[in-house]
PDB file of C-alpha atoms and ligand atoms in Angstrom:
ATOM      1  CA  MET A   1     -27.450  21.374 -35.451  1.00 94.00           C
ATOM      2  CA  ASP A   2     -29.564  24.357 -34.267  1.00 96.00           C
ATOM      3  CA  GLY A   3     -32.432  24.997 -35.936  1.00 97.00           C
ATOM      4  CA  LYS A   4     -32.014  29.437 -36.600  1.00 97.00           C
ATOM      5  CA  GLN A   5     -28.166  28.359 -37.558  1.00 98.00           C
ATOM      6  CA  PHE A   6     -29.789  25.693 -40.210  1.00 98.00           C
ATOM      7  CA  SER A   7     -32.219  28.173 -41.659  1.00 98.00           C
ATOM      8  CA  ASP A   8     -29.292  30.615 -42.136  1.00 98.00           C
ATOM      9  CA  ALA A   9     -26.951  28.397 -43.279  1.00 98.00           C
ATOM     10  CA  VAL A  10     -29.823  27.869 -46.016  1.00 98.00           C
ATOM     11  CA  ARG A  11     -30.524  31.066 -46.885  1.00 98.00           C
ATOM     12  CA  SER A  12     -27.179  32.068 -46.892  1.00 98.00           C
ATOM     13  CA  LEU A  13     -27.269  29.553 -49.720  1.00 97.00           C
ATOM     14  CA  GLY A  14     -29.461  31.853 -51.639  1.00 97.00           C
ATOM     15  CA  VAL A  15     -32.931  29.824 -50.692  1.00 98.00           C
ATOM     16  CA  LYS A  16     -35.687  31.755 -49.523  1.00 98.00           C
ATOM     17  CA  VAL A  17     -35.904  30.759 -45.914  1.00 98.00           C
ATOM     18  CA  ILE A  18     -39.713  31.469 -44.716  1.00 98.00           C
ATOM     19  CA  GLU A  19     -40.079  30.678 -40.786  1.00 98.00           C
ATOM     20  CA  ARG A  20     -43.015  29.532 -39.062  1.00 97.00           C
ATOM     21  CA  PRO A  21     -43.640  31.791 -36.110  1.00 96.00           C
ATOM     22  CA  GLY A  22     -42.346  29.131 -33.350  1.00 97.00           C
ATOM     23  CA  TYR A  23     -41.044  26.743 -35.129  1.00 98.00           C
ATOM     24  CA  LEU A  24     -37.709  25.824 -32.730  1.00 98.00           C
ATOM     25  CA  GLN A  25     -40.219  24.965 -29.930  1.00 97.00           C
ATOM     26  CA  HIS A  26     -42.305  22.999 -32.308  1.00 97.00           C
ATOM     27  CA  ASN A  27     -41.746  19.582 -32.181  1.00 97.00           C
ATOM     28  CA  ARG A  28     -42.875  15.922 -30.810  1.00 97.00           C
ATOM     29  CA  GLU A  29     -40.953  15.959 -27.645  1.00 96.00           C
ATOM     30  CA  GLY A  30     -42.075  13.672 -24.880  1.00 96.00           C
ATOM     31  CA  HIS A  31     -43.185  11.152 -27.098  1.00 96.00           C
ATOM     32  CA  GLY A  32     -39.548   9.900 -27.804  1.00 96.00           C
ATOM     33  CA  ASN A  33     -36.342  10.097 -28.547  1.00 97.00           C
ATOM     34  CA  TRP A  34     -34.818  13.616 -30.442  1.00 98.00           C
ATOM     35  CA  GLY A  35     -31.492  11.736 -31.690  1.00 96.00           C
ATOM     36  CA  PRO A  36     -28.757  11.047 -32.167  1.00 97.00           C
ATOM     37  CA  VAL A  37     -29.513  11.729 -35.913  1.00 98.00           C
ATOM     38  CA  ASN A  38     -27.887   9.876 -38.311  1.00 98.00           C
ATOM     39  CA  GLY A  39     -28.986  11.202 -41.573  1.00 98.00           C
ATOM     40  CA  VAL A  40     -31.691  13.132 -43.832  1.00 98.00           C
ATOM     41  CA  LEU A  41     -34.842  12.073 -45.296  1.00 98.00           C
ATOM     42  CA  HIS A  42     -36.927  13.216 -47.865  1.00 98.00           C
ATOM     43  CA  HIS A  43     -40.235  13.094 -48.722  1.00 98.00           C
ATOM     44  CA  HIS A  44     -43.295  14.003 -50.708  1.00 98.00           C
ATOM     45  CA  THR A  45     -45.990  15.359 -49.282  1.00 98.00           C
ATOM     46  CA  VAL A  46     -49.529  14.783 -51.933  1.00 97.00           C
ATOM     47  CA  THR A  47     -50.715  17.449 -51.743  1.00 97.00           C
ATOM     48  CA  LYS A  48     -51.729  20.816 -53.793  1.00 96.00           C
ATOM     49  CA  GLY A  49     -50.940  25.063 -53.212  1.00 97.00           C
ATOM     50  CA  THR A  50     -47.942  25.949 -50.872  1.00 98.00           C
ATOM     51  CA  ALA A  51     -50.759  27.491 -47.987  1.00 97.00           C
ATOM     52  CA  ALA A  52     -52.706  24.260 -47.910  1.00 97.00           C
ATOM     53  CA  THR A  53     -49.016  22.243 -47.572  1.00 98.00           C
ATOM     54  CA  VAL A  54     -47.634  23.896 -45.090  1.00 98.00           C
ATOM     55  CA  SER A  55     -50.864  24.293 -42.786  1.00 97.00           C
ATOM     56  CA  ILE A  56     -50.790  20.150 -43.351  1.00 97.00           C
ATOM     57  CA  VAL A  57     -47.316  19.420 -42.266  1.00 98.00           C
ATOM     58  CA  ASP A  58     -47.901  22.145 -39.782  1.00 97.00           C
ATOM     59  CA  LYS A  59     -50.491  20.558 -37.744  1.00 97.00           C
ATOM     60  CA  GLY A  60     -50.581  17.172 -39.576  1.00 97.00           C
ATOM     61  CA  TYR A  61     -53.632  14.812 -38.944  1.00 95.00           C
ATOM     62  CA  ALA A  62     -55.878  13.780 -36.746  1.00 94.00           C
ATOM     63  CA  ASP A  63     -53.907  10.245 -36.606  1.00 94.00           C
ATOM     64  CA  LEU A  64     -50.932  11.515 -37.234  1.00 96.00           C
ATOM     65  CA  PRO A  65     -49.866  15.462 -34.981  1.00 97.00           C
ATOM     66  CA  GLY A  66     -47.726  17.917 -36.555  1.00 97.00           C
ATOM     67  CA  PRO A  67     -45.181  18.874 -37.402  1.00 98.00           C
ATOM     68  CA  LEU A  68     -44.565  16.240 -39.950  1.00 98.00           C
ATOM     69  CA  CYS A  69     -41.302  17.207 -40.953  1.00 98.00           C
ATOM     70  CA  HIS A  70     -38.300  20.444 -39.767  1.00 98.00           C
ATOM     71  CA  GLY A  71     -38.771  21.680 -42.928  1.00 98.00           C
ATOM     72  CA  MET A  72     -41.219  22.093 -46.405  1.00 98.00           C
ATOM     73  CA  ILE A  73     -39.850  22.457 -49.752  1.00 98.00           C
ATOM     74  CA  ALA A  74     -42.371  24.205 -52.124  1.00 98.00           C
ATOM     75  CA  LYS A  75     -42.325  23.616 -55.893  1.00 98.00           C
ATOM     76  CA  ASN A  76     -41.027  27.287 -55.875  1.00 98.00           C
ATOM     77  CA  GLY A  77     -38.165  26.321 -53.800  1.00 98.00           C
ATOM     78  CA  ASP A  78     -38.933  27.908 -50.888  1.00 98.00           C
ATOM     79  CA  LEU A  79     -37.945  26.384 -47.759  1.00 98.00           C
ATOM     80  CA  HIS A  80     -40.860  26.742 -45.188  1.00 98.00           C
ATOM     81  CA  MET A  81     -39.880  26.096 -41.196  1.00 98.00           C
ATOM     82  CA  ILE A  82     -42.008  24.322 -39.661  1.00 98.00           C
ATOM     83  CA  GLY A  83     -40.519  22.703 -36.981  1.00 98.00           C
ATOM     84  CA  TRP A  84     -37.866  21.502 -34.942  1.00 98.00           C
ATOM     85  CA  GLY A  85     -36.464  18.649 -32.430  1.00 98.00           C
ATOM     86  CA  ARG A  86     -38.308  15.194 -32.912  1.00 98.00           C
ATOM     87  CA  ALA A  87     -41.113  14.980 -35.779  1.00 98.00           C
ATOM     88  CA  ASN A  88     -43.404  12.885 -37.302  1.00 98.00           C
ATOM     89  CA  HIS A  89     -42.364  11.926 -40.724  1.00 98.00           C
ATOM     90  CA  ALA A  90     -40.467   9.149 -40.310  1.00 98.00           C
ATOM     91  CA  GLY A  91     -42.247   6.695 -38.616  1.00 97.00           C
ATOM     92  CA  LEU A  92     -40.825   3.016 -38.323  1.00 98.00           C
ATOM     93  CA  GLY A  93     -38.318   1.464 -40.868  1.00 98.00           C
ATOM     94  CA  ASP A  94     -35.323  -0.862 -41.677  1.00 98.00           C
ATOM     95  CA  PRO A  95     -32.887  -1.066 -39.019  1.00 98.00           C
ATOM     96  CA  ASP A  96     -30.535  -2.732 -41.491  1.00 98.00           C
ATOM     97  CA  VAL A  97     -31.179   0.414 -43.803  1.00 98.00           C
ATOM     98  CA  LEU A  98     -29.895   2.801 -40.461  1.00 98.00           C
ATOM     99  CA  ALA A  99     -26.905   0.613 -40.461  1.00 98.00           C
ATOM    100  CA  ALA A 100     -26.011   1.627 -43.862  1.00 98.00           C
ATOM    101  CA  VAL A 101     -26.826   4.899 -43.229  1.00 98.00           C
ATOM    102  CA  ILE A 102     -24.681   5.470 -39.797  1.00 98.00           C
ATOM    103  CA  ALA A 103     -21.773   3.442 -41.797  1.00 98.00           C
ATOM    104  CA  GLU A 104     -22.327   5.262 -45.346  1.00 97.00           C
ATOM    105  CA  THR A 105     -22.557   2.189 -47.824  1.00 97.00           C
ATOM    106  CA  THR A 106     -24.920   0.977 -50.321  1.00 96.00           C
ATOM    107  CA  LEU A 107     -28.364   0.557 -49.174  1.00 98.00           C
ATOM    108  CA  PRO A 108     -30.291  -2.188 -48.538  1.00 98.00           C
ATOM    109  CA  LYS A 109     -34.025  -2.700 -49.587  1.00 98.00           C
ATOM    110  CA  PRO A 110     -35.857  -2.150 -46.616  1.00 98.00           C
ATOM    111  CA  LYS A 111     -37.702  -5.661 -45.318  1.00 98.00           C
ATOM    112  CA  ARG A 112     -38.845  -4.650 -42.011  1.00 98.00           C
ATOM    113  CA  ASN A 113     -40.518  -1.634 -40.113  1.00 98.00           C
ATOM    114  CA  THR A 114     -38.810  -2.035 -36.955  1.00 98.00           C
ATOM    115  CA  ILE A 115     -36.632   1.340 -35.621  1.00 98.00           C
ATOM    116  CA  ASP A 116     -38.139   4.564 -34.902  1.00 98.00           C
ATOM    117  CA  GLY A 117     -36.693   6.761 -37.375  1.00 98.00           C
ATOM    118  CA  ASN A 118     -38.239   9.921 -36.230  1.00 98.00           C
ATOM    119  CA  ALA A 119     -35.560  10.047 -33.622  1.00 98.00           C
ATOM    120  CA  ARG A 120     -32.809   9.555 -36.003  1.00 98.00           C
ATOM    121  CA  PHE A 121     -33.720  11.281 -39.071  1.00 98.00           C
ATOM    122  CA  TYR A 122     -33.980  15.109 -39.954  1.00 98.00           C
ATOM    123  CA  GLY A 123     -37.097  15.292 -42.451  1.00 98.00           C
ATOM    124  CA  PHE A 124     -37.968  17.927 -45.213  1.00 98.00           C
ATOM    125  CA  GLU A 125     -41.379  17.306 -47.142  1.00 98.00           C
ATOM    126  CA  SER A 126     -41.591  18.279 -50.998  1.00 98.00           C
ATOM    127  CA  GLU A 127     -45.038  19.885 -52.394  1.00 98.00           C
ATOM    128  CA  ASN A 128     -45.490  17.595 -54.959  1.00 98.00           C
ATOM    129  CA  LEU A 129     -49.046  15.459 -56.030  1.00 98.00           C
ATOM    130  CA  GLY A 130     -47.294  11.856 -55.339  1.00 98.00           C
ATOM    131  CA  ASP A 131     -49.228  10.405 -58.286  1.00 97.00           C
ATOM    132  CA  GLY A 132     -45.931   9.597 -60.343  1.00 97.00           C
ATOM    133  CA  LYS A 133     -47.077  12.568 -62.765  1.00 98.00           C
ATOM    134  CA  ASP A 134     -46.355  15.888 -61.010  1.00 98.00           C
ATOM    135  CA  PRO A 135     -43.605  17.050 -62.069  1.00 97.00           C
ATOM    136  CA  TRP A 136     -40.517  18.107 -60.080  1.00 98.00           C
ATOM    137  CA  PRO A 137     -39.007  21.771 -60.727  1.00 98.00           C
ATOM    138  CA  ALA A 138     -35.218  22.569 -60.723  1.00 98.00           C
ATOM    139  CA  ALA A 139     -35.462  25.006 -57.947  1.00 98.00           C
ATOM    140  CA  GLN A 140     -37.394  22.222 -55.764  1.00 98.00           C
ATOM    141  CA  LEU A 141     -34.850  19.865 -56.530  1.00 98.00           C
ATOM    142  CA  ARG A 142     -31.716  22.063 -55.592  1.00 98.00           C
ATOM    143  CA  THR A 143     -33.176  23.356 -52.352  1.00 98.00           C
ATOM    144  CA  MET A 144     -33.535  19.754 -51.606  1.00 98.00           C
ATOM    145  CA  ALA A 145     -29.985  19.462 -52.582  1.00 98.00           C
ATOM    146  CA  ALA A 146     -28.983  22.717 -50.460  1.00 98.00           C
ATOM    147  CA  VAL A 147     -30.798  21.335 -47.333  1.00 98.00           C
ATOM    148  CA  GLY A 148     -28.814  18.063 -47.155  1.00 98.00           C
ATOM    149  CA  PHE A 149     -25.867  19.653 -48.185  1.00 98.00           C
ATOM    150  CA  VAL A 150     -26.026  21.777 -44.797  1.00 98.00           C
ATOM    151  CA  LEU A 151     -27.064  19.468 -42.883  1.00 98.00           C
ATOM    152  CA  CYS A 152     -24.032  16.501 -44.033  1.00 98.00           C
ATOM    153  CA  ARG A 153     -21.626  19.310 -43.813  1.00 98.00           C
ATOM    154  CA  TYR A 154     -22.263  19.887 -39.976  1.00 98.00           C
ATOM    155  CA  HIS A 155     -22.597  16.672 -39.266  1.00 98.00           C
ATOM    156  CA  LYS A 156     -19.186  15.774 -41.375  1.00 98.00           C
ATOM    157  CA  TRP A 157     -21.878  13.129 -43.560  1.00 98.00           C
ATOM    158  CA  SER A 158     -21.443  12.309 -46.963  1.00 98.00           C
ATOM    159  CA  GLU A 159     -24.706  12.592 -49.181  1.00 98.00           C
ATOM    160  CA  ARG A 160     -25.088   8.699 -48.496  1.00 98.00           C
ATOM    161  CA  SER A 161     -26.478  10.084 -45.092  1.00 98.00           C
ATOM    162  CA  VAL A 162     -30.013  11.609 -47.888  1.00 98.00           C
ATOM    163  CA  ILE A 163     -31.777   9.170 -48.346  1.00 98.00           C
ATOM    164  CA  GLY A 164     -35.496   9.190 -49.453  1.00 98.00           C
ATOM    165  CA  HIS A 165     -38.838   7.813 -47.354  1.00 98.00           C
ATOM    166  CA  LEU A 166     -39.045   4.721 -49.831  1.00 98.00           C
ATOM    167  CA  GLU A 167     -35.337   3.323 -48.844  1.00 98.00           C
ATOM    168  CA  TRP A 168     -36.582   3.217 -45.244  1.00 98.00           C
ATOM    169  CA  GLN A 169     -39.656   2.144 -44.877  1.00 98.00           C
ATOM    170  CA  VAL A 170     -41.637  -0.831 -46.142  1.00 98.00           C
ATOM    171  CA  GLY A 171     -44.615   0.162 -48.526  1.00 97.00           C
ATOM    172  CA  LYS A 172     -43.885   4.280 -49.428  1.00 98.00           C
ATOM    173  CA  VAL A 173     -42.607   5.272 -52.577  1.00 98.00           C
ATOM    174  CA  ASP A 174     -42.058   9.114 -51.922  1.00 98.00           C
ATOM    175  CA  PRO A 175     -40.453  10.827 -53.116  1.00 98.00           C
ATOM    176  CA  ARG A 176     -41.234  10.159 -57.143  1.00 98.00           C
ATOM    177  CA  GLY A 177     -42.206  11.509 -59.979  1.00 98.00           C
ATOM    178  CA  PRO A 178     -40.360  13.373 -63.238  1.00 97.00           C
ATOM    179  CA  GLY A 179     -37.544  14.767 -62.347  1.00 96.00           C
ATOM    180  CA  VAL A 180     -36.932  13.210 -58.906  1.00 98.00           C
ATOM    181  CA  SER A 181     -34.690  10.296 -57.625  1.00 98.00           C
ATOM    182  CA  MET A 182     -32.615   9.725 -54.807  1.00 98.00           C
ATOM    183  CA  ALA A 183     -29.518   8.919 -56.793  1.00 98.00           C
ATOM    184  CA  GLY A 184     -29.820  12.632 -58.319  1.00 98.00           C
ATOM    185  CA  ILE A 185     -30.739  14.827 -55.184  1.00 98.00           C
ATOM    186  CA  ARG A 186     -27.139  12.719 -53.624  1.00 98.00           C
ATOM    187  CA  LYS A 187     -25.403  13.707 -56.758  1.00 98.00           C
ATOM    188  CA  ALA A 188     -26.417  16.985 -56.461  1.00 98.00           C
ATOM    189  CA  THR A 189     -26.122  17.351 -52.545  1.00 98.00           C
ATOM    190  CA  GLY A 190     -22.390  15.630 -52.828  1.00 98.00           C
ATOM    191  CA  ALA A 191     -21.969  18.234 -56.012  1.00 97.00           C
ATOM    192  CA  LEU A 192     -22.506  21.085 -53.281  1.00 97.00           C
ATOM    193  CA  LEU A 193     -19.969  19.226 -50.717  1.00 97.00           C
ATOM    194  CA  ARG A 194     -16.799  18.805 -53.214  1.00 96.00           C
ATOM    195  CA  PRO A 195     -17.324  21.641 -55.665  1.00 91.00           C
ATOM    196  CA  VAL A 196     -15.237  21.214 -59.085  1.00 88.00           C
ATOM    197  CA  PRO A 197     -12.537  23.521 -58.532  1.00 86.00           C
ATOM    198  CA  LYS A 198     -12.826  26.359 -61.060  1.00 85.00           C
ATOM    199  CA  PRO A 199     -10.424  25.682 -63.872  1.00 85.00           C
ATOM    200  CA  LYS A 200      -7.005  27.719 -63.633  1.00 84.00           C
ATOM    201  CA  PRO A 201      -7.050  30.957 -65.893  1.00 81.00           C
ATOM    202  CA  PRO A 202      -4.243  30.100 -69.038  1.00 79.00           C
ATOM    203  CA  ALA A 203      -0.932  30.864 -68.088  1.00 79.00           C
ATOM    204  CA  THR A 204      -0.237  34.002 -68.645  1.00 79.00           C
ATOM    205  CA  ALA A 205       2.391  35.095 -71.894  1.00 76.00           C
ATOM    206  CA  PRO A 206       5.752  35.839 -69.583  1.00 76.00           C
ATOM    207  CA  LYS A 207       6.558  40.036 -69.867  1.00 79.00           C
ATOM    208  CA  PRO A 208       8.781  40.953 -72.273  1.00 77.00           C
ATOM    209  CA  PRO A 209      12.203  42.628 -70.947  1.00 76.00           C
ATOM    210  CA  PRO A 210      12.126  46.419 -70.741  1.00 75.00           C
ATOM    211  CA  VAL A 211      13.819  47.526 -73.580  1.00 72.00           C
ATOM    212  CA  LEU A 212      17.219  49.630 -72.648  1.00 72.00           C
ATOM    213  CA  HIS A 213      17.026  52.964 -74.487  1.00 70.00           C
ATOM    214  CA  PRO A 214      20.897  54.148 -74.844  1.00 69.00           C
ATOM    215  CA  VAL A 215      21.816  57.212 -72.443  1.00 73.00           C
ATOM    216  CA  PRO A 216      22.355  59.686 -74.914  1.00 76.00           C
ATOM    217  CA  LEU A 217      25.603  61.642 -74.707  1.00 80.00           C
ATOM    218  CA  THR A 218      26.146  64.842 -73.213  1.00 84.00           C
ATOM    219  CA  THR A 219      27.569  67.306 -75.321  1.00 86.00           C
ATOM    220  CA  GLU A 220      30.905  67.293 -73.582  1.00 87.00           C
ATOM    221  CA  ALA A 221      30.653  64.062 -74.328  1.00 85.00           C
ATOM    222  CA  ARG A 222      30.301  64.154 -77.768  1.00 85.00           C
ATOM    223  CA  VAL A 223      32.658  67.037 -78.278  1.00 88.00           C
ATOM    224  CA  ALA A 224      35.244  64.869 -76.687  1.00 87.00           C
ATOM    225  CA  LEU A 225      34.364  61.924 -79.043  1.00 86.00           C
ATOM    226  CA  LEU A 226      34.412  64.052 -82.317  1.00 87.00           C
ATOM    227  CA  GLU A 227      38.015  65.365 -80.828  1.00 88.00           C
ATOM    228  CA  GLY A 228      39.419  62.079 -80.584  1.00 86.00           C
ATOM    229  CA  ARG A 229      38.049  61.112 -84.534  1.00 86.00           C
ATOM    230  CA  VAL A 230      39.871  64.718 -85.854  1.00 87.00           C
ATOM    231  CA  ALA A 231      43.172  63.707 -83.768  1.00 85.00           C
ATOM    232  CA  LYS A 232      43.478  60.454 -85.198  1.00 84.00           C
ATOM    233  CA  LEU A 233      42.776  61.823 -88.653  1.00 84.00           C
ATOM    234  CA  GLU A 234      45.403  64.157 -88.021  1.00 81.00           C
ATOM    235  CA  GLY A 235      47.733  61.565 -87.162  1.00 75.00           C
ATOM    236  CA  LYS A 236      47.117  59.756 -90.217  1.00 62.00           C
ATOM    237  CA  GLY A 237      47.878  62.532 -92.485  1.00 54.00           C
TER     238      GLY A 237
HETATM  239 ZN1   ZN B 301     -42.892  10.587 -46.411  1.00 75.25          ZN
END
């Protein structure tokens, strides 16, 4: 999916999207493949403060150059677009997990880190301390579902193509904390993919037939009617 097309689609869902200058060209091209993409990976940042977090995921670390994701989801639900293309977020993961994501079947537990996930997954970092205590606000969870929804709709994937870093790579715990679970994120993503149809409005009562008013008789008709009655009476008398 094109990066600009993606951010516009998320914005159209009512999410505030902040595009970092140059994000469409910010990637790890030349350090491995990008694509074919098979899914969406969610992370937490282990950072505090949105501005500091944006800077970290944009630049990365000395031993892990940025971008560290495609988009960073702040605690207030804003999506900061960081990069597009190959990003340093997924690392090596389990090929059986990748196979399950492609087949959209039940995920096995990751057992070996042997296959490059940065080529295969869109990645979203969400601002959270990652200590298992820092809560996940509803606005942030909504945007996590929104980004997965836009990508699944585009690629014709189900919500089973949305996984957490902890489901991909041995040794990872993200995302975690009060209010977040990958089952919950997938459920919310699926609800966007398959909105429940609104109940039909109650059937309105059938319109009563229009009342037919008798056509008033003309004067001539009334006179003729009376004349007839008089003639009858006279005939009887
Ligand atoms: Zn992660």
